[in-house]
Amino acid sequence: MSQFQNLSSRKMKLKLILSLVLISVGSPLDAAELLTYSGQMVGEKGDPAATTKRFTLAAVRDGRNEGGILHWIVVEDGRGAIPWPHSYGSSQWMDGNGINVQAATASRNNPQLLYKNEELKAYVAVTLPQLADGGKLNQESIWKQGPVTYRVTERQSVEGQQTWRVLGFTNFGVKRTFWVNDEGYIVRLRENVTIGRGDRFDLEYDLKNVEKLDEDTRGKVVTAFDVFNKFRTKVDIEKLEKEIVWDDQQLEAFREDIDRLVSVSADTPLSAVARLAQTDLKAQKGRSGGVATLMTRAIGKVVEEPGFELYRGSDYSEDAFTGNVTVLHFWEYRSSPLEQPYGQVGYLDFLYRKYKDEGVKVVGVVSNTLLEDPAERSRVRVNARKFASFMNLGFPIVADVKGYIGKIGDPRGAGAKLPLFIVLDQKGRIVHYKAGYYEVDRDLGLKSLDSVVKELLEAASE
């Protein structure tokens, strides 16, 4: 063999070695896996059939040398569901800094469930199925995170996999138990959850399937999650909300991006989220069109003899609907579940106290379907009074016992939700109709409503 041939052979070997080094250092471990979990949440009391909520958790585990990223989605079945922009996320885990379990409440770094019944709506954190440094567990492993101490108790086989059984406990007893395989991800979890006023539930999930992803599929998943995560940032929906009320600017961005969200999510776990997004956008279009029609019909109507029944306060008379600027706030006024932003009554009370000496009246109108049943009205009254007292509201509370909201234009009939804000001018005519929440100004509160009231006062003084 010539010197040139020897040199070429050495170069080829060197290139091969370098390429292997680059693969091992700079690229994902071979690597990406789709983990699919089946889970449920069941009340400790009551009929399991009535309290059970089921869910599916899918997580693409994209491992790297010093940790990796979990791209996850959660799909819920029964007892409510979180808004779709909160049903997905990307969470990083870092190896080398000690064993760590991510199970934060109300955090976008964790999958979340929404549990809903007649008394409450509560977020429930789902433990991220990947442990930082999870592959380093051994019989002696013990660590503490916040109030929870974790300890490896024994080696067990789960569905054919060798795992470490980990017990997490607080001063009050066992919080969660999970089984972790040698690759550092959870294959089974059992957890005690308390929500609302001490209601206890058993939350569990089990690994049902592991699918290796080729590099092309992994690339599609990474791109899809990147697009979806950027969309959420673009429309400024970073904070977890139990209900999202899209404003006009957000809806415009939603319409612009929906086709991109659908196309990029094809053949990835996010396709399920994209379908929810499409359904939501169609509903938003229907609501906005229906509400716009109701608003057009309402403007100019005179509110007279609505037959409201006084529940709380003394500064109320239907005769005052003329001669004053009046804001009617139709909402349920329930004392439970207590959920922010509480129908925006805090901001409304601020506006009332600001303008009450200038001839502005604010009336909270209880609009609850239970009012249709005379036997339930006493319970509605108690709830409304309790809520108004809790919020220390200065304006009176009445009940729409005759369903007058239907004559004005009930937005619920168009698929929208309360609250409904109605502004009457000094002649008792409807001059402003707003279904849903206002954007909040840092200094003025409900700035748009404030502007309407201020303009009416200024026009009367001219």
Short mmCIF file of C-alpha atoms in Angstrom, two decimals:
data_model
loop_
_atom_site.label_atom_id
_atom_site.label_comp_id
_atom_site.label_asym_id
_atom_site.label_seq_id
_atom_site.Cartn_x
_atom_site.Cartn_y
_atom_site.Cartn_z
CA MET A 1 0.00 0.00 0.00
CA SER A 2 1.39 3.42 -0.97
CA GLN A 3 2.01 6.27 1.45
CA PHE A 4 -0.88 8.16 -0.20
CA GLN A 5 -3.23 5.22 0.33
CA ASN A 6 -2.17 4.94 3.99
CA LEU A 7 -2.80 8.66 4.46
CA SER A 8 -6.23 8.44 2.82
CA SER A 9 -7.14 5.46 4.99
CA ARG A 10 -6.11 7.33 8.15
CA LYS A 11 -8.15 10.39 7.04
CA MET A 12 -11.21 8.23 6.46
CA LYS A 13 -10.84 6.64 9.90
CA LEU A 14 -10.40 10.09 11.45
CA LYS A 15 -13.53 11.39 9.72
CA LEU A 16 -15.46 8.36 10.94
CA ILE A 17 -14.26 8.88 14.51
CA LEU A 18 -15.10 12.60 14.37
CA SER A 19 -18.56 11.90 13.00
CA LEU A 20 -19.22 9.41 15.80
CA VAL A 21 -18.06 11.95 18.37
CA LEU A 22 -20.30 14.62 16.87
CA ILE A 23 -23.25 12.25 16.91
CA SER A 24 -22.69 11.34 20.54
CA VAL A 25 -22.10 14.93 21.71
CA GLY A 26 -24.19 17.20 19.57
CA SER A 27 -27.29 15.29 18.56
CA PRO A 28 -30.19 13.60 20.34
CA LEU A 29 -29.69 10.11 21.66
CA ASP A 30 -31.11 7.81 19.06
CA ALA A 31 -33.52 8.64 20.83
CA ALA A 32 -36.86 10.28 20.64
CA GLU A 33 -39.67 8.15 22.05
CA LEU A 34 -43.40 8.71 22.23
CA LEU A 35 -44.66 7.67 25.67
CA THR A 36 -48.42 7.25 26.01
CA TYR A 37 -50.06 7.09 29.42
CA SER A 38 -53.63 6.34 30.44
CA GLY A 39 -54.81 7.97 33.66
CA GLN A 40 -57.78 8.77 35.84
CA MET A 41 -58.80 10.78 38.87
CA VAL A 42 -61.43 9.29 41.20
CA GLY A 43 -63.07 10.79 44.28
CA GLU A 44 -62.55 8.94 47.57
CA LYS A 45 -66.19 9.62 48.44
CA GLY A 46 -69.32 9.27 46.37
CA ASP A 47 -70.13 7.13 43.37
CA PRO A 48 -66.94 6.47 41.35
CA ALA A 49 -68.96 6.60 38.15
CA ALA A 50 -69.97 10.17 39.02
CA THR A 51 -66.59 11.44 40.26
CA THR A 52 -64.20 9.82 37.78
CA LYS A 53 -62.27 11.91 35.29
CA ARG A 54 -60.10 10.13 32.71
CA PHE A 55 -57.21 11.49 30.71
CA THR A 56 -54.49 10.54 28.24
CA LEU A 57 -50.98 11.95 28.56
CA ALA A 58 -48.68 11.72 25.54
CA ALA A 59 -45.06 12.80 25.89
CA VAL A 60 -42.32 12.81 23.28
CA ARG A 61 -39.11 12.17 25.21
CA ASP A 62 -36.22 13.78 23.34
CA GLY A 63 -33.15 12.77 25.34
CA ARG A 64 -29.75 14.43 25.24
CA ASN A 65 -26.47 13.93 27.10
CA GLU A 66 -27.23 16.33 29.94
CA GLY A 67 -30.98 15.96 30.08
CA GLY A 68 -33.52 16.59 27.39
CA ILE A 69 -36.99 17.88 26.57
CA LEU A 70 -40.44 16.40 27.02
CA HIS A 71 -42.98 17.67 24.51
CA TRP A 72 -46.36 16.74 26.00
CA ILE A 73 -50.09 17.02 25.50
CA VAL A 74 -52.96 16.03 27.78
CA VAL A 75 -56.42 15.04 26.53
CA GLU A 76 -59.24 15.01 29.11
CA ASP A 77 -62.44 13.00 29.25
CA GLY A 78 -65.19 14.16 31.63
CA ARG A 79 -65.43 16.68 34.47
CA GLY A 80 -64.33 19.66 32.43
CA ALA A 81 -61.21 20.35 30.40
CA ILE A 82 -58.54 23.02 30.36
CA PRO A 83 -58.60 25.45 27.41
CA TRP A 84 -56.72 23.96 24.49
CA PRO A 85 -53.82 26.51 24.57
CA HIS A 86 -52.92 25.08 28.00
CA SER A 87 -53.20 21.41 26.99
CA TYR A 88 -49.67 21.18 25.59
CA GLY A 89 -46.16 22.23 26.50
CA SER A 90 -42.44 21.60 26.35
CA SER A 91 -40.53 20.97 29.57
CA GLN A 92 -36.79 20.57 29.96
CA TRP A 93 -35.05 18.33 32.45
CA MET A 94 -31.42 18.76 33.43
CA ASP A 95 -29.27 15.85 34.53
CA GLY A 96 -26.19 16.33 36.68
CA ASN A 97 -27.79 18.56 39.32
CA GLY A 98 -29.46 15.93 41.45
CA ILE A 99 -32.66 13.91 41.27
CA ASN A 100 -35.72 16.06 40.64
CA VAL A 101 -39.46 15.47 40.11
CA GLN A 102 -41.55 18.14 38.39
CA ALA A 103 -45.01 18.29 39.92
CA ALA A 104 -45.73 22.02 40.31
CA THR A 105 -49.31 23.17 40.80
CA ALA A 106 -50.68 25.66 38.24
CA SER A 107 -47.45 25.73 36.24
CA ARG A 108 -47.14 25.56 32.47
CA ASN A 109 -44.07 23.36 32.97
CA ASN A 110 -46.42 20.59 34.04
CA PRO A 111 -49.43 19.02 32.37
CA GLN A 112 -52.56 20.20 34.18
CA LEU A 113 -56.07 18.81 34.50
CA LEU A 114 -59.20 20.82 35.18
CA TYR A 115 -61.58 19.10 37.58
CA LYS A 116 -65.07 20.56 37.54
CA ASN A 117 -68.27 19.83 39.41
CA GLU A 118 -71.16 21.91 40.76
CA GLU A 119 -69.07 23.24 43.64
CA LEU A 120 -65.64 23.87 42.19
CA LYS A 121 -63.26 24.26 39.29
CA ALA A 122 -59.71 23.37 40.20
CA TYR A 123 -56.42 22.83 38.44
CA VAL A 124 -54.64 19.59 39.27
CA ALA A 125 -50.97 19.19 38.39
CA VAL A 126 -49.92 15.97 36.68
CA THR A 127 -46.40 14.86 37.59
CA LEU A 128 -44.05 15.09 34.64
CA PRO A 129 -43.13 11.50 33.72
CA GLN A 130 -39.39 12.17 33.41
CA LEU A 131 -37.10 12.57 36.44
CA ALA A 132 -33.94 14.65 36.22
CA ASP A 133 -31.09 12.24 36.98
CA GLY A 134 -33.72 9.52 37.07
CA GLY A 135 -31.29 7.05 35.55
CA LYS A 136 -29.07 7.39 38.64
CA LEU A 137 -31.60 6.04 41.14
CA ASN A 138 -30.41 3.28 43.45
CA GLN A 139 -31.44 1.57 46.67
CA GLU A 140 -29.91 4.41 48.74
CA SER A 141 -31.54 7.32 46.88
CA ILE A 142 -33.34 9.86 49.07
CA TRP A 143 -34.01 13.54 48.41
CA LYS A 144 -36.35 16.37 49.43
CA GLN A 145 -38.36 18.78 47.28
CA GLY A 146 -40.36 21.39 49.16
CA PRO A 147 -42.55 19.62 51.70
CA VAL A 148 -42.14 16.22 50.01
CA THR A 149 -39.39 13.75 50.88
CA TYR A 150 -38.71 11.03 48.32
CA ARG A 151 -37.13 7.66 49.10
CA VAL A 152 -36.42 4.61 46.95
CA THR A 153 -37.96 1.65 48.73
CA GLU A 154 -37.31 -1.39 46.56
CA ARG A 155 -36.74 -2.88 43.13
CA GLN A 156 -39.93 -4.10 41.41
CA SER A 157 -40.99 -5.42 38.03
CA VAL A 158 -43.86 -3.49 36.39
CA GLU A 159 -45.31 -4.73 33.11
CA GLY A 160 -42.06 -6.56 32.35
CA GLN A 161 -39.82 -3.58 33.16
CA GLN A 162 -37.40 -3.42 36.07
CA THR A 163 -38.17 -0.30 38.09
CA TRP A 164 -37.38 1.48 41.32
CA ARG A 165 -40.38 2.06 43.56
CA VAL A 166 -40.23 5.62 44.94
CA LEU A 167 -42.29 6.84 47.90
CA GLY A 168 -43.01 10.57 48.31
CA PHE A 169 -44.31 11.59 51.72
CA THR A 170 -44.98 14.70 53.84
CA ASN A 171 -45.73 15.24 57.52
CA PHE A 172 -49.32 14.26 56.72
CA GLY A 173 -48.55 10.93 55.11
CA VAL A 174 -47.87 9.52 51.64
CA LYS A 175 -48.35 12.07 48.84
CA ARG A 176 -47.34 10.06 45.76
CA THR A 177 -45.79 6.75 44.81
CA PHE A 178 -44.24 6.05 41.44
CA TRP A 179 -42.17 3.43 39.66
CA VAL A 180 -39.20 4.61 37.56
CA ASN A 181 -37.36 2.48 35.00
CA ASP A 182 -33.61 2.52 34.40
CA GLU A 183 -33.96 5.20 31.70
CA GLY A 184 -35.38 7.61 34.26
CA TYR A 185 -39.02 7.87 33.26
CA ILE A 186 -42.12 6.87 35.21
CA VAL A 187 -44.05 3.78 34.17
CA ARG A 188 -46.68 3.93 36.94
CA LEU A 189 -47.85 6.64 39.35
CA ARG A 190 -50.32 6.77 42.24
CA GLU A 191 -51.04 10.06 44.01
CA ASN A 192 -53.32 11.54 46.68
CA VAL A 193 -54.86 14.85 45.62
CA THR A 194 -56.88 17.32 47.71
CA ILE A 195 -58.84 20.11 46.02
CA GLY A 196 -61.66 22.49 46.87
CA ARG A 197 -62.74 22.34 50.48
CA GLY A 198 -60.80 19.24 51.37
CA ASP A 199 -62.19 16.90 48.71
CA ARG A 200 -59.79 13.97 48.33
CA PHE A 201 -59.09 12.12 45.09
CA ASP A 202 -56.88 9.30 43.87
CA LEU A 203 -54.93 10.27 40.75
CA GLU A 204 -53.08 7.63 38.77
CA TYR A 205 -51.51 7.00 35.41
CA ASP A 206 -49.84 4.01 33.74
CA LEU A 207 -47.53 3.75 30.76
CA LYS A 208 -49.39 1.99 27.95
CA ASN A 209 -47.11 2.31 24.95
CA VAL A 210 -43.58 3.31 23.93
CA GLU A 211 -42.88 4.13 20.29
CA LYS A 212 -39.42 4.88 18.93
CA LEU A 213 -39.44 7.86 16.56
CA ASP A 214 -37.16 8.15 13.55
CA GLU A 215 -35.31 11.39 12.90
CA ASP A 216 -37.87 12.70 10.39
CA THR A 217 -40.76 12.16 12.80
CA ARG A 218 -38.79 13.68 15.65
CA GLY A 219 -38.12 16.74 13.47
CA LYS A 220 -41.82 17.14 12.74
CA VAL A 221 -42.67 16.95 16.44
CA VAL A 222 -40.02 19.51 17.44
CA THR A 223 -41.16 21.91 14.71
CA ALA A 224 -44.83 21.50 15.61
CA PHE A 225 -44.29 22.20 19.29
CA ASP A 226 -42.10 25.18 18.46
CA VAL A 227 -44.89 26.67 16.29
CA PHE A 228 -47.58 26.01 18.91
CA ASN A 229 -45.48 27.40 21.77
CA LYS A 230 -44.71 30.55 19.78
CA PHE A 231 -48.40 30.97 18.93
CA ARG A 232 -49.32 30.91 22.62
CA THR A 233 -46.71 33.59 23.30
CA LYS A 234 -47.91 35.64 20.32
CA VAL A 235 -51.50 35.81 21.58
CA ASP A 236 -50.25 36.39 25.15
CA ILE A 237 -51.86 33.38 26.80
CA GLU A 238 -49.02 32.49 29.12
CA LYS A 239 -50.90 32.55 32.42
CA LEU A 240 -53.03 29.52 33.21
CA GLU A 241 -56.73 30.37 32.97
CA LYS A 242 -59.72 28.11 33.53
CA GLU A 243 -61.48 29.93 30.71
CA ILE A 244 -60.02 32.02 27.89
CA VAL A 245 -61.95 34.99 26.60
CA TRP A 246 -60.38 35.97 23.30
CA ASP A 247 -60.24 39.70 22.58
CA ASP A 248 -60.43 41.06 19.02
CA GLN A 249 -56.65 41.27 18.58
CA GLN A 250 -56.13 37.71 19.78
CA LEU A 251 -58.91 36.43 17.53
CA GLU A 252 -57.32 38.12 14.53
CA ALA A 253 -54.01 36.37 15.26
CA PHE A 254 -55.91 33.11 15.83
CA ARG A 255 -57.55 33.35 12.41
CA GLU A 256 -54.23 34.17 10.75
CA ASP A 257 -52.41 31.21 12.28
CA ILE A 258 -55.02 28.42 12.37
CA ASP A 259 -54.07 26.93 8.98
CA ARG A 260 -50.42 26.85 9.99
CA LEU A 261 -51.26 25.17 13.31
CA VAL A 262 -53.30 22.50 11.53
CA SER A 263 -50.73 21.76 8.80
CA VAL A 264 -47.65 21.68 11.03
CA SER A 265 -49.33 19.36 13.55
CA ALA A 266 -50.23 16.68 11.00
CA ASP A 267 -48.96 13.23 12.02
CA THR A 268 -47.85 14.49 15.45
CA PRO A 269 -49.52 14.30 18.88
CA LEU A 270 -50.50 17.96 18.46
CA SER A 271 -53.02 17.07 15.74
CA ALA A 272 -55.55 16.42 18.53
CA VAL A 273 -54.93 19.92 19.89
CA ALA A 274 -55.26 21.43 16.42
CA ARG A 275 -58.72 19.88 16.07
CA LEU A 276 -59.76 21.48 19.35
CA ALA A 277 -58.40 24.80 18.09
CA GLN A 278 -60.45 24.56 14.89
CA THR A 279 -63.61 23.80 16.86
CA ASP A 280 -62.92 26.70 19.20
CA LEU A 281 -62.39 29.15 16.34
CA LYS A 282 -65.64 28.12 14.67
CA ALA A 283 -67.47 28.61 17.96
CA GLN A 284 -65.83 32.01 18.42
CA LYS A 285 -67.01 33.08 14.96
CA GLY A 286 -70.54 31.92 15.74
CA ARG A 287 -70.56 33.66 19.11
CA SER A 288 -69.19 36.93 17.80
CA GLY A 289 -71.75 37.02 14.98
CA GLY A 290 -74.65 36.08 17.25
CA VAL A 291 -73.64 38.55 19.96
CA ALA A 292 -73.21 41.31 17.37
CA THR A 293 -76.79 40.72 16.24
CA LEU A 294 -78.06 40.85 19.83
CA MET A 295 -76.17 44.06 20.43
CA THR A 296 -77.62 45.71 17.32
CA ARG A 297 -81.13 44.76 18.39
CA ALA A 298 -80.58 45.94 21.97
CA ILE A 299 -79.17 49.40 21.28
CA GLY A 300 -81.89 52.01 21.62
CA LYS A 301 -84.33 49.85 23.60
CA VAL A 302 -85.81 51.41 26.72
CA VAL A 303 -85.54 49.30 29.89
CA GLU A 304 -88.78 49.59 31.83
CA GLU A 305 -90.50 47.45 34.46
CA PRO A 306 -88.00 44.57 34.43
CA GLY A 307 -89.50 43.18 37.65
CA PHE A 308 -86.19 42.75 39.44
CA GLU A 309 -86.36 41.52 43.04
CA LEU A 310 -84.06 43.28 45.53
CA TYR A 311 -81.62 40.92 47.24
CA ARG A 312 -79.11 43.26 48.87
CA GLY A 313 -78.66 47.00 49.37
CA SER A 314 -81.06 49.93 49.55
CA ASP A 315 -79.95 52.26 46.76
CA TYR A 316 -82.26 50.74 44.17
CA SER A 317 -85.44 51.78 42.42
CA GLU A 318 -86.63 51.02 38.91
CA ASP A 319 -87.67 54.67 38.70
CA ALA A 320 -83.96 55.53 38.84
CA PHE A 321 -83.46 53.97 35.40
CA THR A 322 -84.32 57.41 34.03
CA GLY A 323 -82.56 60.57 35.09
CA ASN A 324 -79.30 58.73 35.78
CA VAL A 325 -76.60 56.84 33.93
CA THR A 326 -77.17 53.19 34.90
CA VAL A 327 -74.94 50.16 34.48
CA LEU A 328 -76.68 46.77 34.69
CA HIS A 329 -74.37 43.85 35.31
CA PHE A 330 -75.99 40.47 34.54
CA TRP A 331 -74.10 37.58 36.11
CA GLU A 332 -74.73 34.49 38.25
CA TYR A 333 -73.40 35.98 41.52
CA ARG A 334 -72.64 32.56 43.00
CA SER A 335 -70.63 32.14 46.19
CA SER A 336 -69.11 28.90 44.92
CA PRO A 337 -67.08 28.10 43.05
CA LEU A 338 -65.25 31.39 43.61
CA GLU A 339 -63.26 32.05 40.47
CA GLN A 340 -61.33 35.05 39.33
CA PRO A 341 -62.06 37.50 37.82
CA TYR A 342 -65.38 37.19 39.72
CA GLY A 343 -67.37 38.63 36.84
CA GLN A 344 -65.14 41.74 37.08
CA VAL A 345 -67.36 43.01 39.93
CA GLY A 346 -64.32 44.39 41.77
CA TYR A 347 -63.58 46.75 38.89
CA LEU A 348 -67.27 47.53 38.56
CA ASP A 349 -67.44 48.49 42.23
CA PHE A 350 -64.43 50.76 41.69
CA LEU A 351 -66.30 52.50 38.86
CA TYR A 352 -69.44 52.82 41.01
CA ARG A 353 -67.60 54.46 43.90
CA LYS A 354 -65.81 56.77 41.45
CA TYR A 355 -68.99 58.13 39.82
CA LYS A 356 -71.84 57.54 42.28
CA ASP A 357 -71.91 61.19 43.38
CA GLU A 358 -72.27 62.28 39.75
CA GLY A 359 -75.53 60.43 39.16
CA VAL A 360 -74.26 57.02 38.12
CA LYS A 361 -76.07 53.90 39.30
CA VAL A 362 -74.70 50.37 39.16
CA VAL A 363 -76.98 47.37 39.67
CA GLY A 364 -75.81 43.79 39.94
CA VAL A 365 -78.44 41.53 38.38
CA VAL A 366 -78.46 37.87 39.38
CA SER A 367 -79.12 35.87 36.23
CA ASN A 368 -79.27 32.21 37.18
CA THR A 369 -81.34 29.45 35.61
CA LEU A 370 -82.20 28.23 39.13
CA LEU A 371 -84.39 31.32 39.51
CA GLU A 372 -86.90 29.60 37.24
CA ASP A 373 -87.61 27.20 40.12
CA PRO A 374 -89.33 29.03 43.03
CA ALA A 375 -88.06 26.34 45.42
CA GLU A 376 -84.44 27.24 44.55
CA ARG A 377 -84.72 31.01 44.82
CA SER A 378 -83.90 31.16 48.52
CA ARG A 379 -80.63 29.29 47.87
CA VAL A 380 -79.79 31.65 45.00
CA ARG A 381 -80.50 34.63 47.26
CA VAL A 382 -78.23 33.31 50.02
CA ASN A 383 -75.42 32.67 47.53
CA ALA A 384 -75.73 36.13 45.98
CA ARG A 385 -75.72 37.88 49.34
CA LYS A 386 -72.78 35.82 50.52
CA PHE A 387 -70.78 36.67 47.40
CA ALA A 388 -71.62 40.39 47.58
CA SER A 389 -70.57 40.45 51.22
CA PHE A 390 -67.33 38.62 50.43
CA MET A 391 -66.50 41.20 47.74
CA ASN A 392 -67.73 44.11 49.91
CA LEU A 393 -69.79 45.48 47.02
CA GLY A 394 -71.27 48.93 47.45
CA PHE A 395 -73.88 48.66 44.69
CA PRO A 396 -77.24 46.88 45.11
CA ILE A 397 -77.90 43.30 44.01
CA VAL A 398 -81.22 42.30 42.44
CA ALA A 399 -82.54 39.11 40.86
CA ASP A 400 -83.90 38.77 37.34
CA VAL A 401 -86.79 36.57 38.49
CA LYS A 402 -88.83 37.26 35.34
CA GLY A 403 -86.05 36.60 32.83
CA TYR A 404 -85.87 40.17 31.56
CA ILE A 405 -82.41 39.48 30.13
CA GLY A 406 -84.20 37.61 27.34
CA LYS A 407 -85.92 40.82 26.25
CA ILE A 408 -82.61 42.67 26.17
CA GLY A 409 -80.73 39.88 24.42
CA ASP A 410 -79.28 36.99 26.44
CA PRO A 411 -75.78 36.26 25.06
CA ARG A 412 -76.01 32.66 26.31
CA GLY A 413 -78.52 32.05 23.53
CA ALA A 414 -75.75 32.89 21.04
CA GLY A 415 -73.28 30.52 22.67
CA ALA A 416 -71.50 33.25 24.65
CA LYS A 417 -71.26 33.54 28.41
CA LEU A 418 -72.06 36.05 31.13
CA PRO A 419 -71.28 38.62 32.39
CA LEU A 420 -73.37 41.01 30.33
CA PHE A 421 -72.82 44.75 30.83
CA ILE A 422 -75.66 47.08 29.81
CA VAL A 423 -75.39 50.87 30.02
CA LEU A 424 -78.54 53.02 30.04
CA ASP A 425 -78.51 56.73 29.31
CA GLN A 426 -80.51 59.27 31.31
CA LYS A 427 -83.64 58.37 29.32
CA GLY A 428 -83.38 54.68 30.18
CA ARG A 429 -82.24 53.69 26.69
CA ILE A 430 -79.60 51.04 26.06
CA VAL A 431 -76.53 52.73 24.62
CA HIS A 432 -73.91 50.07 25.33
CA TYR A 433 -74.03 46.25 25.22
CA LYS A 434 -71.00 44.15 26.16
CA ALA A 435 -71.03 40.37 26.56
CA GLY A 436 -68.00 38.89 28.29
CA TYR A 437 -65.03 40.52 29.96
CA TYR A 438 -63.41 43.87 29.31
CA GLU A 439 -59.71 44.33 28.94
CA VAL A 440 -58.38 45.73 32.20
CA ASP A 441 -56.43 48.97 32.30
CA ARG A 442 -53.87 49.29 35.06
CA ASP A 443 -55.11 52.73 36.16
CA LEU A 444 -58.73 52.94 34.99
CA GLY A 445 -59.86 49.35 35.46
CA LEU A 446 -62.62 48.75 32.91
CA LYS A 447 -61.39 51.54 30.64
CA SER A 448 -63.92 51.01 27.83
CA LEU A 449 -66.85 51.04 30.26
CA ASP A 450 -65.39 54.03 32.08
CA SER A 451 -65.23 55.92 28.76
CA VAL A 452 -68.89 55.20 27.98
CA VAL A 453 -70.02 56.42 31.41
CA LYS A 454 -67.82 59.51 31.25
CA GLU A 455 -69.10 60.50 27.80
CA LEU A 456 -72.72 60.24 28.96
CA LEU A 457 -72.01 62.43 31.98
CA GLU A 458 -70.20 65.01 29.87
CA ALA A 459 -73.01 65.09 27.29
CA ALA A 460 -75.57 65.71 30.03
CA SER A 461 -73.59 68.63 31.44
CA GLU A 462 -73.39 70.51 28.14
#
